[in-house]
Amino acid sequence: EWIPEGDTVFYTATGMMHQLNLDVIPIGSGRRLLDRNTFITCSSLSVVTQTPYGAGNIHNIIAFGGMQYDLSEQEWNQATASFPQPGSFPGLSGSLKGSSTWTFLPGTFQEIQAISKLESAVVHVVAYSGAEAVEEQIKALGPQNPPDILHIATHGFFIPPDHGEELDVMDRSGLLFSGANAAWSGKPAHGHEDGILTSREAANLFLPHTRLVVLSACETGLGEASGYEGVYGLQRAFKAAGADYLLMTLWTVPDVQTAYFMQYFYQSIADGNGIETAFQTARTLVRKRYTNPYYWAGFVLLH
């Protein structure tokens, strides 16, 4: 009651609050908090004064999706021929070895196809899919080709502490790129990155000029909550890499609803709206189609 209706509220979360979407809390009469106020989730309240929220035009988008999680040696060699061989990397493959492998996500390929259609005289789009969407590609991003938006549509993983005790907290979450099944099953290909981008590796990417990172994958917003220090995982990683905003999911949103959300979001961006306005527009439009919060409340935007 002490916050006037219609005001914008900037807040930071602590502990398990990072894994909740406050906007969805019912306030009676069929309304939710997002119907009363605009809530902006911040990694730190210092960002409020650093950047005029929602401002800034988007001119350059790099998108990854439609990953091919199984690659032949020939496909891998062709995809990575222009990249130097990776240096020695601590063998996380054995620790991350899973009981099953990752399957192709057709919805993620459709996502980046839709994003590619935004190509215009104002917006330049580069999309990587299939064998091209290898880990080497994202690690090659640097000051010569910084994206305004980096969109990654793929499987994400989060290993709880009791299932990955031998791993450091930043090695228990990450994203899967093409060819990842080899390392995930304990048989990493030699001379290539392993296709498993851990949060530790993501934190070392060069993204100081990137306005937004979109992680369109299951549970990309999850991580290990550590009191006032925030969430150790992909949230912390991409903020450490320099991104202004992160758009993530707290649970697996079905392909159809994800496609609608991304379509509305990027159309709003193409119309010249800021990131926060585009996010709120997309969420509102998906909510009109599907009243069940399961289909739209999983998307969260972190500044």
PDB file of C-alpha atoms in Angstrom:
ATOM      1  CA  GLU A   1       0.000   0.000   0.000  1.00  0.00           C
ATOM      2  CA  TRP A   2       2.926   2.333   0.581  1.00  0.00           C
ATOM      3  CA  ILE A   3       3.980   2.053  -3.096  1.00  0.00           C
ATOM      4  CA  PRO A   4       1.651   4.174  -5.262  1.00  0.00           C
ATOM      5  CA  GLU A   5      -0.066   2.240  -8.026  1.00  0.00           C
ATOM      6  CA  GLY A   6       1.584   2.794 -11.388  1.00  0.00           C
ATOM      7  CA  ASP A   7       5.051   3.480  -9.976  1.00  0.00           C
ATOM      8  CA  THR A   8       8.119   1.625 -11.253  1.00  0.00           C
ATOM      9  CA  VAL A   9       9.889  -0.425  -8.579  1.00  0.00           C
ATOM     10  CA  PHE A  10      13.584  -1.273  -8.872  1.00  0.00           C
ATOM     11  CA  TYR A  11      14.666  -4.119  -6.602  1.00  0.00           C
ATOM     12  CA  THR A  12      17.425  -6.643  -6.004  1.00  0.00           C
ATOM     13  CA  ALA A  13      16.687 -10.159  -4.808  1.00  0.00           C
ATOM     14  CA  THR A  14      18.541 -12.233  -2.219  1.00  0.00           C
ATOM     15  CA  GLY A  15      18.806 -15.960  -1.622  1.00  0.00           C
ATOM     16  CA  MET A  16      15.960 -18.057  -3.008  1.00  0.00           C
ATOM     17  CA  MET A  17      14.138 -14.903  -4.142  1.00  0.00           C
ATOM     18  CA  HIS A  18      16.275 -15.129  -7.287  1.00  0.00           C
ATOM     19  CA  GLN A  19      14.238 -18.156  -8.314  1.00  0.00           C
ATOM     20  CA  LEU A  20      10.856 -16.436  -7.951  1.00  0.00           C
ATOM     21  CA  ASN A  21       9.005 -14.084 -10.277  1.00  0.00           C
ATOM     22  CA  LEU A  22       7.469 -11.431  -8.010  1.00  0.00           C
ATOM     23  CA  ASP A  23       5.381  -9.987 -10.848  1.00  0.00           C
ATOM     24  CA  VAL A  24       3.109 -13.026 -10.815  1.00  0.00           C
ATOM     25  CA  ILE A  25       2.010 -12.820  -7.165  1.00  0.00           C
ATOM     26  CA  PRO A  26      -1.824 -12.513  -7.008  1.00  0.00           C
ATOM     27  CA  ILE A  27      -3.169  -9.378  -5.300  1.00  0.00           C
ATOM     28  CA  GLY A  28      -6.888 -10.158  -5.536  1.00  0.00           C
ATOM     29  CA  SER A  29      -9.718  -9.470  -7.983  1.00  0.00           C
ATOM     30  CA  GLY A  30      -7.923 -11.502 -10.655  1.00  0.00           C
ATOM     31  CA  ARG A  31      -4.993  -9.091 -10.659  1.00  0.00           C
ATOM     32  CA  ARG A  32      -1.288  -9.688 -10.154  1.00  0.00           C
ATOM     33  CA  LEU A  33       1.517  -7.404  -9.019  1.00  0.00           C
ATOM     34  CA  LEU A  34       2.494  -6.661 -12.619  1.00  0.00           C
ATOM     35  CA  ASP A  35      -0.993  -5.190 -13.146  1.00  0.00           C
ATOM     36  CA  ARG A  36      -0.362  -2.655 -10.384  1.00  0.00           C
ATOM     37  CA  ASN A  37       3.292  -1.702 -10.776  1.00  0.00           C
ATOM     38  CA  THR A  38       6.239  -2.194 -13.101  1.00  0.00           C
ATOM     39  CA  PHE A  39       8.986  -4.208 -11.404  1.00  0.00           C
ATOM     40  CA  ILE A  40      12.585  -3.990 -12.638  1.00  0.00           C
ATOM     41  CA  THR A  41      14.853  -6.741 -11.292  1.00  0.00           C
ATOM     42  CA  CYS A  42      18.424  -5.488 -10.875  1.00  0.00           C
ATOM     43  CA  SER A  43      21.651  -7.337 -10.194  1.00  0.00           C
ATOM     44  CA  SER A  44      22.651  -4.222  -8.241  1.00  0.00           C
ATOM     45  CA  LEU A  45      20.788  -0.965  -7.660  1.00  0.00           C
ATOM     46  CA  SER A  46      23.854   0.863  -8.986  1.00  0.00           C
ATOM     47  CA  VAL A  47      22.715   0.008 -12.536  1.00  0.00           C
ATOM     48  CA  VAL A  48      19.747   2.356 -12.107  1.00  0.00           C
ATOM     49  CA  THR A  49      22.042   5.383 -12.233  1.00  0.00           C
ATOM     50  CA  GLN A  50      24.530   3.925 -14.726  1.00  0.00           C
ATOM     51  CA  THR A  51      22.171   3.353 -17.659  1.00  0.00           C
ATOM     52  CA  PRO A  52      18.877   5.004 -18.616  1.00  0.00           C
ATOM     53  CA  TYR A  53      16.753   1.873 -18.474  1.00  0.00           C
ATOM     54  CA  GLY A  54      15.215   0.734 -21.719  1.00  0.00           C
ATOM     55  CA  ALA A  55      17.127   3.276 -23.828  1.00  0.00           C
ATOM     56  CA  GLY A  56      19.401   2.541 -26.767  1.00  0.00           C
ATOM     57  CA  ASN A  57      18.946   1.361 -30.342  1.00  0.00           C
ATOM     58  CA  ILE A  58      19.773  -2.185 -31.433  1.00  0.00           C
ATOM     59  CA  HIS A  59      21.873  -2.537 -34.595  1.00  0.00           C
ATOM     60  CA  ASN A  60      23.692  -5.868 -34.326  1.00  0.00           C
ATOM     61  CA  ILE A  61      22.256  -9.264 -33.288  1.00  0.00           C
ATOM     62  CA  ILE A  62      24.170 -12.555 -33.090  1.00  0.00           C
ATOM     63  CA  ALA A  63      22.001 -15.643 -32.606  1.00  0.00           C
ATOM     64  CA  PHE A  64      22.774 -19.292 -31.856  1.00  0.00           C
ATOM     65  CA  GLY A  65      20.160 -22.032 -32.173  1.00  0.00           C
ATOM     66  CA  GLY A  66      19.292 -25.340 -33.782  1.00  0.00           C
ATOM     67  CA  MET A  67      22.449 -26.882 -32.351  1.00  0.00           C
ATOM     68  CA  GLN A  68      23.621 -30.233 -33.713  1.00  0.00           C
ATOM     69  CA  TYR A  69      24.674 -31.982 -30.510  1.00  0.00           C
ATOM     70  CA  ASP A  70      26.250 -34.928 -32.354  1.00  0.00           C
ATOM     71  CA  LEU A  71      29.034 -34.057 -34.802  1.00  0.00           C
ATOM     72  CA  SER A  72      31.200 -36.335 -36.895  1.00  0.00           C
ATOM     73  CA  GLU A  73      34.940 -35.690 -36.875  1.00  0.00           C
ATOM     74  CA  GLN A  74      34.693 -34.285 -40.396  1.00  0.00           C
ATOM     75  CA  GLU A  75      31.867 -31.919 -39.462  1.00  0.00           C
ATOM     76  CA  TRP A  76      33.764 -30.757 -36.396  1.00  0.00           C
ATOM     77  CA  ASN A  77      36.972 -30.151 -38.364  1.00  0.00           C
ATOM     78  CA  GLN A  78      35.104 -28.138 -41.001  1.00  0.00           C
ATOM     79  CA  ALA A  79      33.252 -26.059 -38.408  1.00  0.00           C
ATOM     80  CA  THR A  80      36.402 -25.195 -36.444  1.00  0.00           C
ATOM     81  CA  ALA A  81      38.982 -24.956 -39.252  1.00  0.00           C
ATOM     82  CA  SER A  82      39.281 -21.174 -38.914  1.00  0.00           C
ATOM     83  CA  PHE A  83      39.772 -21.246 -35.144  1.00  0.00           C
ATOM     84  CA  PRO A  84      43.017 -21.926 -33.265  1.00  0.00           C
ATOM     85  CA  GLN A  85      43.109 -25.120 -31.252  1.00  0.00           C
ATOM     86  CA  PRO A  86      41.965 -24.530 -27.679  1.00  0.00           C
ATOM     87  CA  GLY A  87      44.611 -24.602 -25.000  1.00  0.00           C
ATOM     88  CA  SER A  88      44.692 -27.165 -22.256  1.00  0.00           C
ATOM     89  CA  PHE A  89      41.378 -27.178 -20.450  1.00  0.00           C
ATOM     90  CA  PRO A  90      40.666 -28.859 -17.113  1.00  0.00           C
ATOM     91  CA  GLY A  91      38.834 -32.086 -17.801  1.00  0.00           C
ATOM     92  CA  LEU A  92      35.321 -31.281 -16.715  1.00  0.00           C
ATOM     93  CA  SER A  93      33.906 -33.777 -19.162  1.00  0.00           C
ATOM     94  CA  GLY A  94      34.174 -36.718 -16.798  1.00  0.00           C
ATOM     95  CA  SER A  95      32.629 -34.769 -13.944  1.00  0.00           C
ATOM     96  CA  LEU A  96      29.781 -33.533 -16.125  1.00  0.00           C
ATOM     97  CA  LYS A  97      29.160 -36.917 -17.697  1.00  0.00           C
ATOM     98  CA  GLY A  98      25.418 -37.470 -17.970  1.00  0.00           C
ATOM     99  CA  SER A  99      23.337 -40.604 -18.137  1.00  0.00           C
ATOM    100  CA  SER A 100      21.703 -39.466 -21.387  1.00  0.00           C
ATOM    101  CA  THR A 101      22.543 -37.236 -24.330  1.00  0.00           C
ATOM    102  CA  TRP A 102      21.009 -34.050 -25.688  1.00  0.00           C
ATOM    103  CA  THR A 103      18.470 -34.049 -28.506  1.00  0.00           C
ATOM    104  CA  PHE A 104      17.858 -31.554 -31.296  1.00  0.00           C
ATOM    105  CA  LEU A 105      15.437 -28.735 -30.434  1.00  0.00           C
ATOM    106  CA  PRO A 106      13.502 -27.791 -33.597  1.00  0.00           C
ATOM    107  CA  GLY A 107      11.916 -24.815 -31.854  1.00  0.00           C
ATOM    108  CA  THR A 108      15.320 -23.197 -31.332  1.00  0.00           C
ATOM    109  CA  PHE A 109      16.059 -23.389 -35.058  1.00  0.00           C
ATOM    110  CA  GLN A 110      12.721 -21.729 -35.789  1.00  0.00           C
ATOM    111  CA  GLU A 111      13.613 -19.029 -33.249  1.00  0.00           C
ATOM    112  CA  ILE A 112      16.787 -17.951 -34.985  1.00  0.00           C
ATOM    113  CA  GLN A 113      15.127 -18.180 -38.396  1.00  0.00           C
ATOM    114  CA  ALA A 114      12.541 -15.685 -37.150  1.00  0.00           C
ATOM    115  CA  ILE A 115      15.275 -13.442 -35.735  1.00  0.00           C
ATOM    116  CA  SER A 116      17.118 -13.554 -39.074  1.00  0.00           C
ATOM    117  CA  LYS A 117      14.061 -11.975 -40.713  1.00  0.00           C
ATOM    118  CA  LEU A 118      14.772  -8.796 -38.726  1.00  0.00           C
ATOM    119  CA  GLU A 119      17.740  -8.160 -41.045  1.00  0.00           C
ATOM    120  CA  SER A 120      17.341  -4.654 -42.471  1.00  0.00           C
ATOM    121  CA  ALA A 121      19.259  -1.527 -43.321  1.00  0.00           C
ATOM    122  CA  VAL A 122      19.282  -0.720 -39.601  1.00  0.00           C
ATOM    123  CA  VAL A 123      19.632  -4.137 -37.933  1.00  0.00           C
ATOM    124  CA  HIS A 124      22.327  -6.652 -38.934  1.00  0.00           C
ATOM    125  CA  VAL A 125      21.732 -10.283 -37.932  1.00  0.00           C
ATOM    126  CA  VAL A 126      24.245 -13.149 -37.906  1.00  0.00           C
ATOM    127  CA  ALA A 127      22.796 -16.574 -37.070  1.00  0.00           C
ATOM    128  CA  TYR A 128      24.681 -19.788 -36.332  1.00  0.00           C
ATOM    129  CA  SER A 129      22.952 -23.169 -36.414  1.00  0.00           C
ATOM    130  CA  GLY A 130      23.735 -26.831 -37.046  1.00  0.00           C
ATOM    131  CA  ALA A 131      27.425 -27.686 -37.150  1.00  0.00           C
ATOM    132  CA  GLU A 132      28.324 -23.966 -37.257  1.00  0.00           C
ATOM    133  CA  ALA A 133      26.974 -23.366 -33.745  1.00  0.00           C
ATOM    134  CA  VAL A 134      30.099 -24.616 -31.992  1.00  0.00           C
ATOM    135  CA  GLU A 135      31.531 -23.291 -28.746  1.00  0.00           C
ATOM    136  CA  GLU A 136      34.458 -21.787 -30.661  1.00  0.00           C
ATOM    137  CA  GLN A 137      32.077 -19.322 -32.346  1.00  0.00           C
ATOM    138  CA  ILE A 138      30.863 -17.733 -29.131  1.00  0.00           C
ATOM    139  CA  LYS A 139      34.347 -17.637 -27.640  1.00  0.00           C
ATOM    140  CA  ALA A 140      35.533 -15.768 -30.737  1.00  0.00           C
ATOM    141  CA  LEU A 141      33.313 -12.769 -29.940  1.00  0.00           C
ATOM    142  CA  GLY A 142      35.513  -9.801 -29.202  1.00  0.00           C
ATOM    143  CA  PRO A 143      35.922  -6.032 -29.572  1.00  0.00           C
ATOM    144  CA  GLN A 144      35.836  -6.304 -33.386  1.00  0.00           C
ATOM    145  CA  ASN A 145      32.315  -7.786 -33.500  1.00  0.00           C
ATOM    146  CA  PRO A 146      30.434  -7.051 -30.275  1.00  0.00           C
ATOM    147  CA  PRO A 147      26.706  -7.817 -30.576  1.00  0.00           C
ATOM    148  CA  ASP A 148      24.079  -5.468 -29.165  1.00  0.00           C
ATOM    149  CA  ILE A 149      21.993  -8.596 -28.539  1.00  0.00           C
ATOM    150  CA  LEU A 150      23.413 -12.092 -28.086  1.00  0.00           C
ATOM    151  CA  HIS A 151      20.653 -14.710 -28.411  1.00  0.00           C
ATOM    152  CA  ILE A 152      21.408 -18.317 -27.401  1.00  0.00           C
ATOM    153  CA  ALA A 153      18.644 -20.898 -27.857  1.00  0.00           C
ATOM    154  CA  THR A 154      19.768 -24.298 -26.621  1.00  0.00           C
ATOM    155  CA  HIS A 155      19.680 -26.776 -23.764  1.00  0.00           C
ATOM    156  CA  GLY A 156      20.839 -25.391 -20.443  1.00  0.00           C
ATOM    157  CA  PHE A 157      21.843 -27.424 -17.411  1.00  0.00           C
ATOM    158  CA  PHE A 158      22.063 -26.898 -13.673  1.00  0.00           C
ATOM    159  CA  ILE A 159      23.543 -29.568 -11.410  1.00  0.00           C
ATOM    160  CA  PRO A 160      22.418 -29.187  -7.763  1.00  0.00           C
ATOM    161  CA  PRO A 161      25.168 -29.247  -5.102  1.00  0.00           C
ATOM    162  CA  ASP A 162      24.256 -32.722  -3.861  1.00  0.00           C
ATOM    163  CA  HIS A 163      24.741 -34.151  -7.373  1.00  0.00           C
ATOM    164  CA  GLY A 164      27.969 -32.347  -8.238  1.00  0.00           C
ATOM    165  CA  GLU A 165      29.908 -32.066  -5.009  1.00  0.00           C
ATOM    166  CA  GLU A 166      33.272 -32.430  -6.763  1.00  0.00           C
ATOM    167  CA  LEU A 167      32.571 -29.439  -9.033  1.00  0.00           C
ATOM    168  CA  ASP A 168      32.989 -25.764  -8.251  1.00  0.00           C
ATOM    169  CA  VAL A 169      29.723 -23.820  -8.152  1.00  0.00           C
ATOM    170  CA  MET A 170      30.420 -22.059 -11.491  1.00  0.00           C
ATOM    171  CA  ASP A 171      31.058 -25.382 -13.230  1.00  0.00           C
ATOM    172  CA  ARG A 172      27.679 -26.880 -12.358  1.00  0.00           C
ATOM    173  CA  SER A 173      25.617 -24.844 -14.804  1.00  0.00           C
ATOM    174  CA  GLY A 174      26.008 -23.913 -18.430  1.00  0.00           C
ATOM    175  CA  LEU A 175      24.824 -24.132 -22.021  1.00  0.00           C
ATOM    176  CA  LEU A 176      25.227 -26.825 -24.671  1.00  0.00           C
ATOM    177  CA  PHE A 177      26.647 -26.086 -28.120  1.00  0.00           C
ATOM    178  CA  SER A 178      27.039 -28.271 -31.193  1.00  0.00           C
ATOM    179  CA  GLY A 179      29.050 -31.420 -30.590  1.00  0.00           C
ATOM    180  CA  ALA A 180      28.401 -31.403 -26.839  1.00  0.00           C
ATOM    181  CA  ASN A 181      27.182 -35.004 -26.670  1.00  0.00           C
ATOM    182  CA  ALA A 182      30.696 -36.395 -27.077  1.00  0.00           C
ATOM    183  CA  ALA A 183      32.021 -34.716 -23.939  1.00  0.00           C
ATOM    184  CA  TRP A 184      28.739 -35.146 -22.057  1.00  0.00           C
ATOM    185  CA  SER A 185      28.969 -38.904 -22.552  1.00  0.00           C
ATOM    186  CA  GLY A 186      32.595 -38.936 -21.403  1.00  0.00           C
ATOM    187  CA  LYS A 187      34.262 -39.095 -24.838  1.00  0.00           C
ATOM    188  CA  PRO A 188      35.413 -35.542 -25.662  1.00  0.00           C
ATOM    189  CA  ALA A 189      36.784 -34.870 -29.138  1.00  0.00           C
ATOM    190  CA  HIS A 190      40.442 -33.876 -29.062  1.00  0.00           C
ATOM    191  CA  GLY A 191      41.618 -30.611 -30.587  1.00  0.00           C
ATOM    192  CA  HIS A 192      38.244 -28.884 -30.169  1.00  0.00           C
ATOM    193  CA  GLU A 193      36.268 -27.141 -27.459  1.00  0.00           C
ATOM    194  CA  ASP A 194      33.994 -29.653 -25.741  1.00  0.00           C
ATOM    195  CA  GLY A 195      30.714 -27.909 -26.638  1.00  0.00           C
ATOM    196  CA  ILE A 196      29.840 -27.385 -22.963  1.00  0.00           C
ATOM    197  CA  LEU A 197      29.996 -23.684 -22.091  1.00  0.00           C
ATOM    198  CA  THR A 198      30.057 -23.612 -18.299  1.00  0.00           C
ATOM    199  CA  SER A 199      29.144 -20.510 -16.324  1.00  0.00           C
ATOM    200  CA  ARG A 200      32.838 -20.104 -15.514  1.00  0.00           C
ATOM    201  CA  GLU A 201      33.662 -19.941 -19.224  1.00  0.00           C
ATOM    202  CA  ALA A 202      30.717 -17.640 -19.955  1.00  0.00           C
ATOM    203  CA  ALA A 203      32.022 -15.181 -17.359  1.00  0.00           C
ATOM    204  CA  ASN A 204      35.234 -14.886 -19.389  1.00  0.00           C
ATOM    205  CA  LEU A 205      33.478 -13.883 -22.615  1.00  0.00           C
ATOM    206  CA  PHE A 206      34.042 -10.316 -23.878  1.00  0.00           C
ATOM    207  CA  LEU A 207      30.636  -8.596 -23.825  1.00  0.00           C
ATOM    208  CA  PRO A 208      31.151  -5.065 -22.419  1.00  0.00           C
ATOM    209  CA  HIS A 209      29.166  -3.487 -25.264  1.00  0.00           C
ATOM    210  CA  THR A 210      26.332  -6.023 -25.277  1.00  0.00           C
ATOM    211  CA  ARG A 211      22.979  -4.561 -24.261  1.00  0.00           C
ATOM    212  CA  LEU A 212      21.195  -7.882 -23.836  1.00  0.00           C
ATOM    213  CA  VAL A 213      21.905 -11.608 -23.617  1.00  0.00           C
ATOM    214  CA  VAL A 214      18.856 -13.793 -24.301  1.00  0.00           C
ATOM    215  CA  LEU A 215      19.138 -17.315 -22.887  1.00  0.00           C
ATOM    216  CA  SER A 216      16.264 -19.181 -24.472  1.00  0.00           C
ATOM    217  CA  ALA A 217      16.829 -22.533 -22.788  1.00  0.00           C
ATOM    218  CA  CYS A 218      15.419 -24.496 -19.901  1.00  0.00           C
ATOM    219  CA  GLU A 219      16.002 -23.126 -16.407  1.00  0.00           C
ATOM    220  CA  THR A 220      18.719 -20.693 -17.511  1.00  0.00           C
ATOM    221  CA  GLY A 221      17.777 -18.395 -14.638  1.00  0.00           C
ATOM    222  CA  LEU A 222      18.578 -21.008 -12.027  1.00  0.00           C
ATOM    223  CA  GLY A 223      21.817 -21.322 -10.115  1.00  0.00           C
ATOM    224  CA  GLU A 224      23.039 -21.625  -6.578  1.00  0.00           C
ATOM    225  CA  ALA A 225      21.684 -18.842  -4.372  1.00  0.00           C
ATOM    226  CA  SER A 226      24.228 -17.418  -1.948  1.00  0.00           C
ATOM    227  CA  GLY A 227      22.544 -14.857   0.284  1.00  0.00           C
ATOM    228  CA  TYR A 228      23.344 -11.286  -0.650  1.00  0.00           C
ATOM    229  CA  GLU A 229      25.937 -12.388  -3.228  1.00  0.00           C
ATOM    230  CA  GLY A 230      23.243 -13.363  -5.707  1.00  0.00           C
ATOM    231  CA  VAL A 231      23.057 -16.443  -7.882  1.00  0.00           C
ATOM    232  CA  TYR A 232      26.184 -18.301  -8.896  1.00  0.00           C
ATOM    233  CA  GLY A 233      25.460 -19.560 -12.396  1.00  0.00           C
ATOM    234  CA  LEU A 234      24.584 -18.143 -15.784  1.00  0.00           C
ATOM    235  CA  GLN A 235      23.083 -14.987 -14.245  1.00  0.00           C
ATOM    236  CA  ARG A 236      26.343 -14.019 -12.587  1.00  0.00           C
ATOM    237  CA  ALA A 237      28.416 -15.238 -15.532  1.00  0.00           C
ATOM    238  CA  PHE A 238      26.921 -13.065 -18.260  1.00  0.00           C
ATOM    239  CA  LYS A 239      26.747 -10.023 -15.997  1.00  0.00           C
ATOM    240  CA  ALA A 240      30.442 -10.542 -15.236  1.00  0.00           C
ATOM    241  CA  ALA A 241      31.113 -10.751 -18.991  1.00  0.00           C
ATOM    242  CA  GLY A 242      29.661  -7.247 -19.342  1.00  0.00           C
ATOM    243  CA  ALA A 243      26.044  -7.663 -20.505  1.00  0.00           C
ATOM    244  CA  ASP A 244      23.589  -4.952 -19.396  1.00  0.00           C
ATOM    245  CA  TYR A 245      20.476  -7.153 -19.399  1.00  0.00           C
ATOM    246  CA  LEU A 246      19.722 -10.863 -19.268  1.00  0.00           C
ATOM    247  CA  LEU A 247      16.487 -12.425 -20.485  1.00  0.00           C
ATOM    248  CA  MET A 248      16.182 -15.925 -19.000  1.00  0.00           C
ATOM    249  CA  THR A 249      13.704 -18.626 -18.035  1.00  0.00           C
ATOM    250  CA  LEU A 250      13.044 -20.072 -14.580  1.00  0.00           C
ATOM    251  CA  TRP A 251      11.514 -23.237 -15.985  1.00  0.00           C
ATOM    252  CA  THR A 252      11.061 -24.976 -19.337  1.00  0.00           C
ATOM    253  CA  VAL A 253       8.520 -22.941 -21.295  1.00  0.00           C
ATOM    254  CA  PRO A 254       7.006 -24.980 -24.187  1.00  0.00           C
ATOM    255  CA  ASP A 255       8.253 -24.271 -27.710  1.00  0.00           C
ATOM    256  CA  VAL A 256       5.003 -22.733 -28.961  1.00  0.00           C
ATOM    257  CA  GLN A 257       4.748 -20.159 -26.182  1.00  0.00           C
ATOM    258  CA  THR A 258       8.483 -19.425 -26.364  1.00  0.00           C
ATOM    259  CA  ALA A 259       8.170 -18.789 -30.100  1.00  0.00           C
ATOM    260  CA  TYR A 260       5.303 -16.353 -29.523  1.00  0.00           C
ATOM    261  CA  PHE A 261       7.204 -14.552 -26.767  1.00  0.00           C
ATOM    262  CA  MET A 262      10.348 -14.137 -28.861  1.00  0.00           C
ATOM    263  CA  GLN A 263       8.336 -13.062 -31.908  1.00  0.00           C
ATOM    264  CA  TYR A 264       6.592 -10.325 -29.927  1.00  0.00           C
ATOM    265  CA  PHE A 265       9.792  -9.292 -28.154  1.00  0.00           C
ATOM    266  CA  TYR A 266      11.908  -8.863 -31.274  1.00  0.00           C
ATOM    267  CA  GLN A 267       9.109  -7.185 -33.202  1.00  0.00           C
ATOM    268  CA  SER A 268       8.896  -4.614 -30.432  1.00  0.00           C
ATOM    269  CA  ILE A 269      12.685  -4.154 -30.602  1.00  0.00           C
ATOM    270  CA  ALA A 270      12.440  -3.725 -34.391  1.00  0.00           C
ATOM    271  CA  ASP A 271       9.752  -1.088 -33.821  1.00  0.00           C
ATOM    272  CA  GLY A 272      12.327   0.947 -31.913  1.00  0.00           C
ATOM    273  CA  ASN A 273      11.283   0.171 -28.345  1.00  0.00           C
ATOM    274  CA  GLY A 274      13.736  -0.289 -25.491  1.00  0.00           C
ATOM    275  CA  ILE A 275      14.548  -3.668 -23.973  1.00  0.00           C
ATOM    276  CA  GLU A 276      12.286  -3.348 -20.931  1.00  0.00           C
ATOM    277  CA  THR A 277       9.339  -2.067 -22.965  1.00  0.00           C
ATOM    278  CA  ALA A 278       9.795  -4.922 -25.446  1.00  0.00           C
ATOM    279  CA  PHE A 279       9.898  -7.451 -22.601  1.00  0.00           C
ATOM    280  CA  GLN A 280       6.722  -6.115 -21.007  1.00  0.00           C
ATOM    281  CA  THR A 281       4.963  -5.997 -24.386  1.00  0.00           C
ATOM    282  CA  ALA A 282       5.867  -9.608 -25.197  1.00  0.00           C
ATOM    283  CA  ARG A 283       4.784 -10.844 -21.785  1.00  0.00           C
ATOM    284  CA  THR A 284       1.460  -8.999 -22.014  1.00  0.00           C
ATOM    285  CA  LEU A 285       0.672 -10.396 -25.460  1.00  0.00           C
ATOM    286  CA  VAL A 286       1.534 -13.992 -24.510  1.00  0.00           C
ATOM    287  CA  ARG A 287      -0.520 -13.585 -21.320  1.00  0.00           C
ATOM    288  CA  LYS A 288      -3.529 -12.542 -23.411  1.00  0.00           C
ATOM    289  CA  ARG A 289      -3.225 -15.773 -25.398  1.00  0.00           C
ATOM    290  CA  TYR A 290      -2.516 -18.017 -22.392  1.00  0.00           C
ATOM    291  CA  THR A 291      -3.833 -16.953 -18.992  1.00  0.00           C
ATOM    292  CA  ASN A 292      -2.005 -19.762 -17.154  1.00  0.00           C
ATOM    293  CA  PRO A 293       1.222 -18.226 -15.725  1.00  0.00           C
ATOM    294  CA  TYR A 294       3.095 -21.418 -16.619  1.00  0.00           C
ATOM    295  CA  TYR A 295       3.204 -20.212 -20.219  1.00  0.00           C
ATOM    296  CA  TRP A 296       4.479 -16.673 -19.647  1.00  0.00           C
ATOM    297  CA  ALA A 297       5.710 -16.118 -16.082  1.00  0.00           C
ATOM    298  CA  GLY A 298       8.861 -18.198 -16.573  1.00  0.00           C
ATOM    299  CA  PHE A 299      10.480 -15.393 -18.569  1.00  0.00           C
ATOM    300  CA  VAL A 300      12.469 -12.976 -16.418  1.00  0.00           C
ATOM    301  CA  LEU A 301      14.509  -9.892 -17.291  1.00  0.00           C
ATOM    302  CA  LEU A 302      17.497  -8.962 -15.133  1.00  0.00           C
ATOM    303  CA  HIS A 303      19.179  -5.557 -15.346  1.00  0.00           C
TER     304      HIS A 303
END
